[in-house]
Amino acid sequence: SAKDIKPILKFIDSHQAPDNVQYFGKAKGKNVFVIHLESLQQFMIGYKWDGQEVMPNLTKFYHDQSTMSFDNFYNQVGQGKTSDAETMLENSLYGLPSGSAMVNYGTSNTFQAAPAILSQQGYTTASFHGDVASFWNRDNAYKSWGYDYFFSKPFYKDADNPNYNVGYGMKDKIFLQDTAQYIQQLPQPFYAKVITVTNHYPYDLDKQNQTIKPFNTGDNTVDGYVQTAHYLDQAFGEFLAWLKASGLYNNSMIVLYGDHYGISDNHRPAIAKLLNKPEVTNADLANFQKVPFMIHMPGLKGGINHTYGGEIDVLPTLFDLLGVKDDNYVQFGTDLLSPKHISIVPFRDGDFVTPQYIKYQNQYFYTQTGKQIDFSKDPAAKQAIAKIQDYVDTSLSDSDKVITGDLLRFYTPAGFKKVNRKDYNYNPAKT
Ligand code: GP9
Ligand code: MN
């Protein structure tokens, strides 16, 4: 009921992180590209294999002086995988402890998501993905989130060409080329989310696109990963070249993120080989959850930012740069650029990482050394961790209450116009 949102607003309010005055509004009015790098993990940035850089384009971008790159940024997804990442990035709400929030609540719930907020500020908003519209219930959830356009499979003339398909669907290079045609027609400023898919398990790729040897861990579910990741990097390189050639680059902010791991915890021996370690600990596995997060804009003061954070923190960070005031919004993350950013990264199962401590699969470690904590020798750690756990548990359960109770229907931030799903139609014949 309406009163259930009260304690949650109080919790959010007591963890407000103010904008960073040096960055606030630096990207105001720019086009925004949010490029979803499927299953891409941070360890692949700068990784060398088969005598070459696996991801030369992304690695160069990572080190570019106009890119703010995060090297302690974690995925926080649960069973909802891609859909959890999308939910966090555009709502700063967590996915659910099981299932997918987009699937189970995306059609019916009230949201105050990034596309709706930005379109009320004059942006055109569009999501691009070469798969069927119903996957993860995007076709419904995106209406609730206020996307003006959703370009899904039927919009892509090449989607059914067998030469252009592999694994999960359209190959990224083709997908991005076709996407570019639509992007060129969007009224500016726009917010465009572009969801790649080739670097998705089972990491299949046609022979002609295999331009790097597979890994040699001997683990079949892992070894192709480097080939599809390499292909994804080339696809990104081509897209970036197009952005520059089209001139869009000059008035855009480009945001990149990896949505979740590509190599799951079930592959310890293979992970040990890839990381060149005799064996992997749970602390290593926690760090293996790092995914790329980069914000690039011509003129932006970049560099490697070591702040600890995750997908839940993206929305307040982008709104800071875009100069969008979001103090009244229900966000469970905090601005990565804020001096008051909360450096606690909850995982969906209640584990966490902070600059000091890691809890992973119910073991505790010091983040900086990877050593396991002996609480009898460090009672202070025990106290500190109890406080962290409390924050983690409250954040996750409050976010779950917001979603399962549809609590945002009882609370409309000042200045926000409620989304009416009926205003949207993503049917190709009618748009
Ligand atoms: C398919 C897709 C994959 O449309 O985005 O989702 P995932 O399996 O990674 O959750
Ligand atoms: Mn995914």
Short mmCIF file of C-alpha atoms and ligand atoms in Angstrom, two decimals:
data_model
loop_
_atom_site.label_atom_id
_atom_site.label_comp_id
_atom_site.label_asym_id
_atom_site.label_seq_id
_atom_site.Cartn_x
_atom_site.Cartn_y
_atom_site.Cartn_z
CA SER A 1 0.00 0.00 0.00
CA ALA A 2 0.91 3.67 -0.29
CA LYS A 3 2.55 3.82 3.10
CA ASP A 4 5.00 1.01 2.20
CA ILE A 5 7.08 3.40 0.14
CA LYS A 6 7.72 5.72 3.13
CA PRO A 7 10.52 3.77 4.86
CA ILE A 8 12.11 3.15 1.49
CA LEU A 9 12.17 6.85 0.63
CA LYS A 10 13.72 7.40 4.03
CA PHE A 11 16.44 4.82 3.37
CA ILE A 12 17.18 6.35 -0.05
CA ASP A 13 17.22 9.82 1.45
CA SER A 14 19.71 8.87 4.13
CA HIS A 15 22.13 7.65 1.44
CA GLN A 16 22.00 10.60 -0.95
CA ALA A 17 25.24 11.30 -2.76
CA PRO A 18 25.35 14.85 -4.16
CA ASP A 19 26.48 15.56 -7.72
CA ASN A 20 30.09 16.32 -8.46
CA VAL A 21 30.29 20.04 -9.21
CA GLN A 22 33.22 19.52 -11.58
CA TYR A 23 31.23 17.13 -13.74
CA PHE A 24 27.63 18.20 -13.29
CA GLY A 25 26.04 18.97 -16.66
CA LYS A 26 29.28 18.46 -18.62
CA ALA A 27 27.33 16.36 -21.13
CA LYS A 28 24.13 18.40 -21.03
CA GLY A 29 22.19 18.12 -24.28
CA LYS A 30 24.61 15.62 -25.85
CA ASN A 31 23.43 12.52 -27.64
CA VAL A 32 23.94 9.48 -25.47
CA PHE A 33 24.99 6.07 -26.72
CA VAL A 34 24.75 3.25 -24.24
CA ILE A 35 26.51 0.32 -25.84
CA HIS A 36 25.78 -3.01 -24.23
CA LEU A 37 28.79 -5.30 -24.64
CA GLU A 38 27.34 -8.77 -24.25
CA SER A 39 29.04 -10.97 -21.64
CA LEU A 40 32.19 -8.88 -21.71
CA GLN A 41 34.41 -9.07 -18.64
CA GLN A 42 36.96 -6.53 -17.54
CA PHE A 43 39.90 -8.96 -17.66
CA MET A 44 39.65 -8.96 -21.44
CA ILE A 45 40.68 -5.30 -21.60
CA GLY A 46 44.39 -5.37 -22.38
CA TYR A 47 44.40 -9.18 -22.56
CA LYS A 48 46.84 -10.69 -25.04
CA TRP A 49 46.39 -14.03 -26.75
CA ASP A 50 47.65 -15.68 -29.91
CA GLY A 51 50.35 -13.03 -30.19
CA GLN A 52 47.90 -10.15 -30.32
CA GLU A 53 45.77 -7.78 -28.31
CA VAL A 54 42.37 -9.50 -28.00
CA MET A 55 40.44 -6.24 -27.87
CA PRO A 56 42.62 -3.57 -29.50
CA ASN A 57 39.79 -1.09 -30.13
CA LEU A 58 38.23 -1.29 -26.69
CA THR A 59 41.63 -1.29 -25.01
CA LYS A 60 42.65 1.84 -26.88
CA PHE A 61 39.32 3.43 -26.00
CA TYR A 62 39.82 2.44 -22.36
CA HIS A 63 43.12 4.35 -22.26
CA ASP A 64 41.90 7.33 -24.30
CA GLN A 65 42.35 10.63 -22.49
CA SER A 66 38.70 11.49 -23.09
CA THR A 67 37.46 8.24 -21.58
CA MET A 68 36.63 7.88 -17.93
CA SER A 69 37.33 4.20 -17.35
CA PHE A 70 36.43 2.27 -14.22
CA ASP A 71 38.59 -0.64 -13.15
CA ASN A 72 36.63 -1.66 -10.05
CA PHE A 73 33.21 -1.89 -11.62
CA TYR A 74 31.18 -5.07 -11.09
CA ASN A 75 28.19 -6.70 -12.67
CA GLN A 76 25.42 -7.29 -10.16
CA VAL A 77 23.01 -9.45 -12.10
CA GLY A 78 21.04 -12.45 -10.89
CA GLN A 79 19.06 -14.98 -12.92
CA GLY A 80 17.70 -12.22 -15.12
CA LYS A 81 21.17 -11.75 -16.68
CA THR A 82 20.91 -9.20 -19.51
CA SER A 83 17.49 -8.06 -18.30
CA ASP A 84 18.82 -7.45 -14.78
CA ALA A 85 21.62 -5.36 -16.24
CA GLU A 86 19.11 -3.32 -18.23
CA THR A 87 16.86 -2.92 -15.19
CA MET A 88 19.73 -1.64 -13.07
CA LEU A 89 21.20 0.65 -15.69
CA GLU A 90 17.96 2.41 -16.53
CA ASN A 91 16.15 2.38 -13.20
CA SER A 92 18.82 1.99 -10.54
CA LEU A 93 16.65 -0.83 -9.19
CA TYR A 94 18.05 -4.32 -8.66
CA GLY A 95 16.87 -7.40 -10.50
CA LEU A 96 14.98 -9.88 -8.35
CA PRO A 97 16.37 -12.73 -6.21
CA SER A 98 14.98 -15.12 -8.81
CA GLY A 99 13.50 -14.73 -12.26
CA SER A 100 13.54 -11.51 -14.27
CA ALA A 101 11.95 -8.25 -13.14
CA MET A 102 11.47 -7.22 -16.76
CA VAL A 103 9.58 -10.42 -17.52
CA ASN A 104 7.48 -10.60 -14.37
CA TYR A 105 6.83 -6.93 -13.64
CA GLY A 106 7.83 -5.07 -16.79
CA THR A 107 4.35 -5.06 -18.29
CA SER A 108 2.34 -4.01 -15.28
CA ASN A 109 4.52 -1.89 -13.01
CA THR A 110 5.00 1.85 -12.80
CA PHE A 111 8.60 2.89 -13.53
CA GLN A 112 10.50 6.14 -13.61
CA ALA A 113 13.20 5.01 -15.97
CA ALA A 114 15.95 6.79 -17.87
CA PRO A 115 14.15 6.86 -21.25
CA ALA A 116 11.03 8.46 -19.75
CA ILE A 117 13.00 11.00 -17.74
CA LEU A 118 15.18 11.95 -20.68
CA SER A 119 12.33 12.15 -23.17
CA GLN A 120 10.63 14.58 -20.80
CA GLN A 121 13.81 16.65 -21.13
CA GLY A 122 13.56 16.74 -24.90
CA TYR A 123 15.45 13.59 -25.82
CA THR A 124 14.40 11.03 -28.41
CA THR A 125 14.88 7.59 -26.90
CA ALA A 126 15.45 4.33 -28.72
CA SER A 127 16.69 0.83 -28.02
CA PHE A 128 18.28 -1.35 -30.71
CA HIS A 129 18.57 -5.12 -30.60
CA GLY A 130 18.65 -7.71 -33.40
CA ASP A 131 16.69 -10.35 -31.51
CA VAL A 132 12.91 -10.88 -31.32
CA ALA A 133 11.13 -8.09 -29.44
CA SER A 134 9.64 -10.39 -26.84
CA PHE A 135 12.96 -11.66 -25.50
CA TRP A 136 13.13 -10.68 -21.82
CA ASN A 137 9.72 -9.07 -22.43
CA ARG A 138 11.50 -6.02 -23.80
CA ASP A 139 8.54 -5.08 -26.02
CA ASN A 140 6.41 -4.50 -22.91
CA ALA A 141 8.99 -3.38 -20.37
CA TYR A 142 10.32 -0.72 -22.73
CA LYS A 143 6.87 0.85 -22.92
CA SER A 144 6.76 1.04 -19.15
CA TRP A 145 10.21 2.63 -19.25
CA GLY A 146 9.10 5.18 -21.82
CA TYR A 147 11.18 4.24 -24.85
CA ASP A 148 9.95 6.14 -27.90
CA TYR A 149 11.30 3.47 -30.26
CA PHE A 150 12.35 -0.12 -30.04
CA PHE A 151 14.11 -1.41 -33.14
CA SER A 152 14.04 -5.19 -32.83
CA LYS A 153 14.43 -8.07 -35.25
CA PRO A 154 11.67 -7.17 -37.76
CA PHE A 155 13.37 -3.82 -38.40
CA TYR A 156 16.54 -5.53 -39.55
CA LYS A 157 16.39 -6.60 -43.18
CA ASP A 158 19.38 -8.85 -42.67
CA ALA A 159 18.09 -10.60 -39.57
CA ASP A 160 16.98 -13.75 -41.37
CA ASN A 161 19.89 -14.02 -43.78
CA PRO A 162 21.64 -17.22 -42.64
CA ASN A 163 25.04 -15.72 -43.49
CA TYR A 164 24.36 -12.90 -41.09
CA ASN A 165 23.30 -15.09 -38.20
CA VAL A 166 25.33 -16.92 -35.65
CA GLY A 167 24.65 -18.28 -32.18
CA TYR A 168 22.06 -15.99 -30.65
CA GLY A 169 21.16 -14.04 -33.74
CA MET A 170 22.42 -11.24 -35.90
CA LYS A 171 26.14 -10.79 -36.04
CA ASP A 172 27.23 -7.60 -34.34
CA LYS A 173 28.95 -6.06 -37.37
CA ILE A 174 25.84 -6.39 -39.51
CA PHE A 175 23.60 -5.34 -36.64
CA LEU A 176 25.61 -2.19 -36.00
CA GLN A 177 25.74 -1.27 -39.69
CA ASP A 178 21.97 -1.56 -39.97
CA THR A 179 21.50 0.25 -36.66
CA ALA A 180 23.56 3.17 -37.95
CA GLN A 181 20.97 3.78 -40.68
CA TYR A 182 18.25 4.26 -38.10
CA ILE A 183 20.38 6.30 -35.75
CA GLN A 184 21.05 8.79 -38.50
CA GLN A 185 17.33 9.47 -38.68
CA LEU A 186 16.74 10.07 -34.99
CA PRO A 187 15.95 13.63 -33.96
CA GLN A 188 18.72 14.96 -31.71
CA PRO A 189 19.49 14.93 -28.93
CA PHE A 190 18.85 11.21 -28.57
CA TYR A 191 19.46 8.48 -26.08
CA ALA A 192 20.25 5.26 -27.91
CA LYS A 193 20.80 1.91 -26.29
CA VAL A 194 22.53 -0.56 -28.57
CA ILE A 195 22.52 -4.20 -27.44
CA THR A 196 25.08 -6.51 -29.01
CA VAL A 197 24.76 -10.29 -28.82
CA THR A 198 27.47 -12.19 -30.70
CA ASN A 199 29.68 -12.53 -27.63
CA HIS A 200 27.05 -14.71 -26.01
CA TYR A 201 27.43 -18.29 -24.87
CA PRO A 202 28.02 -20.71 -26.72
CA TYR A 203 30.49 -18.28 -28.42
CA ASP A 204 29.89 -19.60 -31.92
CA LEU A 205 31.38 -17.76 -34.83
CA ASP A 206 31.57 -18.59 -38.53
CA LYS A 207 35.00 -19.51 -39.88
CA GLN A 208 35.56 -16.34 -41.89
CA ASN A 209 35.12 -14.19 -38.79
CA GLN A 210 37.48 -16.24 -36.64
CA THR A 211 40.56 -14.07 -36.69
CA ILE A 212 42.15 -15.22 -33.46
CA LYS A 213 42.81 -18.73 -32.13
CA PRO A 214 40.46 -20.10 -29.48
CA PHE A 215 41.72 -20.26 -25.91
CA ASN A 216 43.36 -23.57 -25.05
CA THR A 217 41.98 -24.25 -21.58
CA GLY A 218 40.43 -27.44 -22.90
CA ASP A 219 37.09 -26.30 -21.51
CA ASN A 220 34.76 -26.21 -24.50
CA THR A 221 32.35 -23.70 -23.05
CA VAL A 222 35.20 -21.25 -22.46
CA ASP A 223 37.56 -21.53 -25.38
CA GLY A 224 35.48 -19.80 -28.05
CA TYR A 225 34.93 -16.75 -25.81
CA VAL A 226 38.09 -15.05 -27.02
CA GLN A 227 36.99 -15.35 -30.65
CA THR A 228 33.57 -13.78 -30.21
CA ALA A 229 35.03 -11.13 -27.90
CA HIS A 230 37.62 -10.32 -30.55
CA TYR A 231 34.83 -10.05 -33.10
CA LEU A 232 32.83 -7.79 -30.78
CA ASP A 233 35.87 -5.55 -30.50
CA GLN A 234 36.14 -5.27 -34.27
CA ALA A 235 32.44 -4.51 -34.51
CA PHE A 236 32.85 -1.75 -31.94
CA GLY A 237 35.86 -0.40 -33.84
CA GLU A 238 33.81 -0.17 -37.03
CA PHE A 239 30.92 1.50 -35.22
CA LEU A 240 33.21 4.08 -33.64
CA ALA A 241 34.73 4.82 -37.04
CA TRP A 242 31.24 5.36 -38.41
CA LEU A 243 30.35 7.64 -35.52
CA LYS A 244 33.36 9.77 -36.31
CA ALA A 245 32.75 9.77 -40.06
CA SER A 246 29.10 10.74 -39.57
CA GLY A 247 30.03 13.64 -37.31
CA LEU A 248 27.78 12.34 -34.54
CA TYR A 249 30.85 11.63 -32.46
CA ASN A 250 31.45 15.33 -31.84
CA ASN A 251 28.21 15.90 -29.98
CA SER A 252 27.77 12.57 -28.26
CA MET A 253 28.66 10.85 -25.03
CA ILE A 254 29.47 7.17 -25.49
CA VAL A 255 28.86 4.85 -22.57
CA LEU A 256 30.06 1.26 -22.69
CA TYR A 257 29.33 -1.54 -20.29
CA GLY A 258 29.65 -5.31 -20.02
CA ASP A 259 26.39 -6.77 -18.75
CA HIS A 260 27.67 -9.85 -16.89
CA TYR A 261 30.30 -12.58 -16.88
CA GLY A 262 30.77 -14.74 -19.94
CA ILE A 263 32.65 -17.41 -18.03
CA SER A 264 30.76 -18.59 -14.98
CA ASP A 265 32.14 -19.68 -11.61
CA ASN A 266 31.68 -23.29 -12.66
CA HIS A 267 34.85 -23.11 -14.75
CA ARG A 268 37.50 -22.67 -12.05
CA PRO A 269 40.31 -24.61 -13.73
CA ALA A 270 39.82 -22.71 -17.00
CA ILE A 271 39.68 -19.38 -15.16
CA ALA A 272 42.92 -20.25 -13.33
CA LYS A 273 44.58 -20.88 -16.69
CA LEU A 274 43.30 -17.62 -18.16
CA LEU A 275 44.47 -15.63 -15.14
CA ASN A 276 47.74 -17.51 -15.07
CA LYS A 277 47.28 -18.66 -11.48
CA PRO A 278 47.79 -22.11 -9.99
CA GLU A 279 44.23 -22.00 -8.64
CA VAL A 280 41.47 -19.48 -8.11
CA THR A 281 40.05 -18.49 -4.73
CA ASN A 282 36.60 -17.12 -4.10
CA ALA A 283 38.24 -13.68 -3.88
CA ASP A 284 39.53 -14.17 -7.42
CA LEU A 285 36.07 -15.19 -8.53
CA ALA A 286 34.59 -12.05 -6.96
CA ASN A 287 37.04 -9.93 -8.93
CA PHE A 288 36.26 -11.95 -12.02
CA GLN A 289 32.81 -10.32 -11.81
CA LYS A 290 34.31 -7.03 -12.94
CA VAL A 291 32.95 -5.77 -16.24
CA PRO A 292 33.99 -2.81 -18.38
CA PHE A 293 32.39 0.54 -17.71
CA MET A 294 33.57 3.54 -19.69
CA ILE A 295 32.24 7.01 -20.36
CA HIS A 296 33.70 8.81 -23.32
CA MET A 297 33.12 12.28 -24.68
CA PRO A 298 35.36 14.61 -26.64
CA GLY A 299 36.71 17.07 -24.10
CA LEU A 300 35.84 14.97 -21.04
CA LYS A 301 38.63 14.70 -18.51
CA GLY A 302 39.26 10.97 -18.57
CA GLY A 303 41.60 8.54 -16.86
CA ILE A 304 41.33 5.32 -14.91
CA ASN A 305 38.96 5.76 -12.02
CA HIS A 306 39.42 3.24 -9.19
CA THR A 307 36.08 3.89 -7.48
CA TYR A 308 34.25 0.73 -6.42
CA GLY A 309 30.81 0.45 -7.92
CA GLY A 310 28.52 -1.49 -10.18
CA GLU A 311 25.60 -1.42 -12.55
CA ILE A 312 23.23 -0.03 -9.94
CA ASP A 313 25.34 3.16 -9.86
CA VAL A 314 25.27 3.96 -13.57
CA LEU A 315 22.03 5.95 -13.74
CA PRO A 316 22.91 8.55 -11.05
CA THR A 317 26.38 8.85 -12.62
CA LEU A 318 25.03 9.55 -16.10
CA PHE A 319 22.43 11.98 -14.76
CA ASP A 320 25.21 13.88 -13.02
CA LEU A 321 27.04 14.31 -16.33
CA LEU A 322 23.83 15.11 -18.20
CA GLY A 323 22.87 17.71 -15.63
CA VAL A 324 19.62 15.94 -14.78
CA LYS A 325 18.53 16.58 -11.21
CA ASP A 326 17.52 13.24 -9.74
CA ASP A 327 17.48 13.82 -5.98
CA ASN A 328 13.78 12.95 -5.78
CA TYR A 329 14.06 9.69 -7.66
CA VAL A 330 14.09 6.24 -6.11
CA GLN A 331 17.59 5.03 -6.95
CA PHE A 332 19.45 2.31 -5.08
CA GLY A 333 22.82 3.20 -6.54
CA THR A 334 24.90 6.30 -5.95
CA ASP A 335 26.78 8.54 -8.36
CA LEU A 336 30.27 7.12 -8.99
CA LEU A 337 31.59 10.66 -9.33
CA SER A 338 30.10 11.94 -6.10
CA PRO A 339 32.40 12.60 -3.16
CA LYS A 340 29.74 10.79 -1.12
CA HIS A 341 29.50 7.76 -3.40
CA ILE A 342 28.86 4.59 -1.40
CA SER A 343 31.61 2.13 -2.29
CA ILE A 344 29.66 -0.97 -1.38
CA VAL A 345 28.91 -3.26 -4.30
CA PRO A 346 26.13 -5.70 -3.40
CA PHE A 347 25.80 -8.85 -5.43
CA ARG A 348 22.32 -10.18 -5.99
CA ASP A 349 22.78 -13.07 -3.55
CA GLY A 350 23.85 -10.82 -0.65
CA ASP A 351 27.60 -11.19 -1.19
CA PHE A 352 29.53 -7.96 -1.73
CA VAL A 353 32.76 -6.17 -2.54
CA THR A 354 34.05 -2.98 -0.92
CA PRO A 355 37.52 -1.42 -1.14
CA GLN A 356 38.36 -3.23 2.13
CA TYR A 357 36.38 -6.45 2.16
CA ILE A 358 35.02 -9.13 -0.10
CA LYS A 359 32.29 -11.56 0.78
CA TYR A 360 31.90 -14.23 -1.88
CA GLN A 361 30.21 -17.59 -1.55
CA ASN A 362 30.13 -16.97 2.18
CA GLN A 363 33.87 -16.53 2.59
CA TYR A 364 35.45 -13.25 3.64
CA PHE A 365 38.63 -11.70 2.22
CA TYR A 366 40.64 -8.51 2.32
CA THR A 367 40.10 -6.87 -1.05
CA GLN A 368 43.61 -5.48 -1.40
CA THR A 369 45.53 -8.69 -0.60
CA GLY A 370 43.00 -11.41 -1.40
CA LYS A 371 43.80 -13.04 1.96
CA GLN A 372 41.02 -14.70 3.89
CA ILE A 373 39.93 -12.86 7.04
CA ASP A 374 40.58 -14.46 10.40
CA PHE A 375 37.95 -12.70 12.52
CA SER A 376 39.54 -13.82 15.79
CA LYS A 377 42.53 -11.65 14.86
CA ASP A 378 40.50 -8.80 13.40
CA PRO A 379 37.38 -8.09 15.43
CA ALA A 380 37.12 -4.64 13.85
CA ALA A 381 36.53 -6.29 10.48
CA LYS A 382 33.66 -8.21 11.96
CA GLN A 383 31.93 -5.03 13.09
CA ALA A 384 32.59 -3.23 9.83
CA ILE A 385 31.28 -6.16 7.84
CA ALA A 386 28.11 -6.38 9.90
CA LYS A 387 27.36 -2.77 8.93
CA ILE A 388 28.11 -3.44 5.28
CA GLN A 389 25.90 -6.52 5.30
CA ASP A 390 23.10 -4.49 6.77
CA TYR A 391 23.36 -1.95 3.96
CA VAL A 392 23.51 -4.72 1.36
CA ASP A 393 20.50 -6.57 2.74
CA THR A 394 18.40 -3.44 3.17
CA SER A 395 19.20 -2.18 -0.34
CA LEU A 396 18.32 -5.47 -1.96
CA SER A 397 15.15 -6.08 0.01
CA ASP A 398 13.91 -2.49 -0.33
CA SER A 399 14.49 -2.65 -4.07
CA ASP A 400 12.58 -5.95 -4.17
CA LYS A 401 9.70 -4.34 -2.30
CA VAL A 402 9.57 -1.52 -4.80
CA ILE A 403 9.27 -3.99 -7.66
CA THR A 404 7.11 -6.73 -6.19
CA GLY A 405 4.77 -4.21 -4.53
CA ASP A 406 4.75 -1.90 -7.56
CA LEU A 407 5.45 0.88 -5.09
CA LEU A 408 6.42 3.57 -7.58
CA ARG A 409 2.74 3.88 -8.48
CA PHE A 410 2.33 5.58 -5.10
CA TYR A 411 5.14 8.05 -5.62
CA THR A 412 5.70 10.41 -8.52
CA PRO A 413 8.80 12.62 -8.24
CA ALA A 414 8.09 16.32 -8.68
CA GLY A 415 8.30 17.29 -12.33
CA PHE A 416 7.93 13.74 -13.65
CA LYS A 417 5.00 12.87 -15.88
CA LYS A 418 3.71 9.34 -15.41
CA VAL A 419 4.30 7.06 -18.36
CA ASN A 420 1.27 5.85 -20.24
CA ARG A 421 2.09 2.56 -21.96
CA LYS A 422 -0.66 3.17 -24.50
CA ASP A 423 1.37 6.03 -25.96
CA TYR A 424 3.87 3.54 -27.37
CA ASN A 425 3.78 1.14 -30.27
CA TYR A 426 6.83 -0.72 -31.53
CA ASN A 427 5.08 -2.51 -34.35
CA PRO A 428 7.11 -1.90 -37.54
CA ALA A 429 4.00 -1.43 -39.69
CA LYS A 430 2.71 1.35 -37.51
CA THR A 431 5.78 3.38 -36.64
C1 GP9 B 1 18.90 -11.87 -26.11
C2 GP9 B 1 19.82 -11.37 -25.11
C3 GP9 B 1 20.56 -12.37 -24.27
O1 GP9 B 1 17.92 -10.99 -26.60
O2 GP9 B 1 19.92 -10.05 -24.89
O3 GP9 B 1 20.30 -12.26 -22.93
P1 GP9 B 1 21.14 -13.07 -21.83
O4 GP9 B 1 21.06 -14.54 -22.16
O5 GP9 B 1 22.55 -12.60 -21.90
O6 GP9 B 1 20.50 -12.74 -20.53
MN MN B 2 23.62 -10.88 -21.50
#
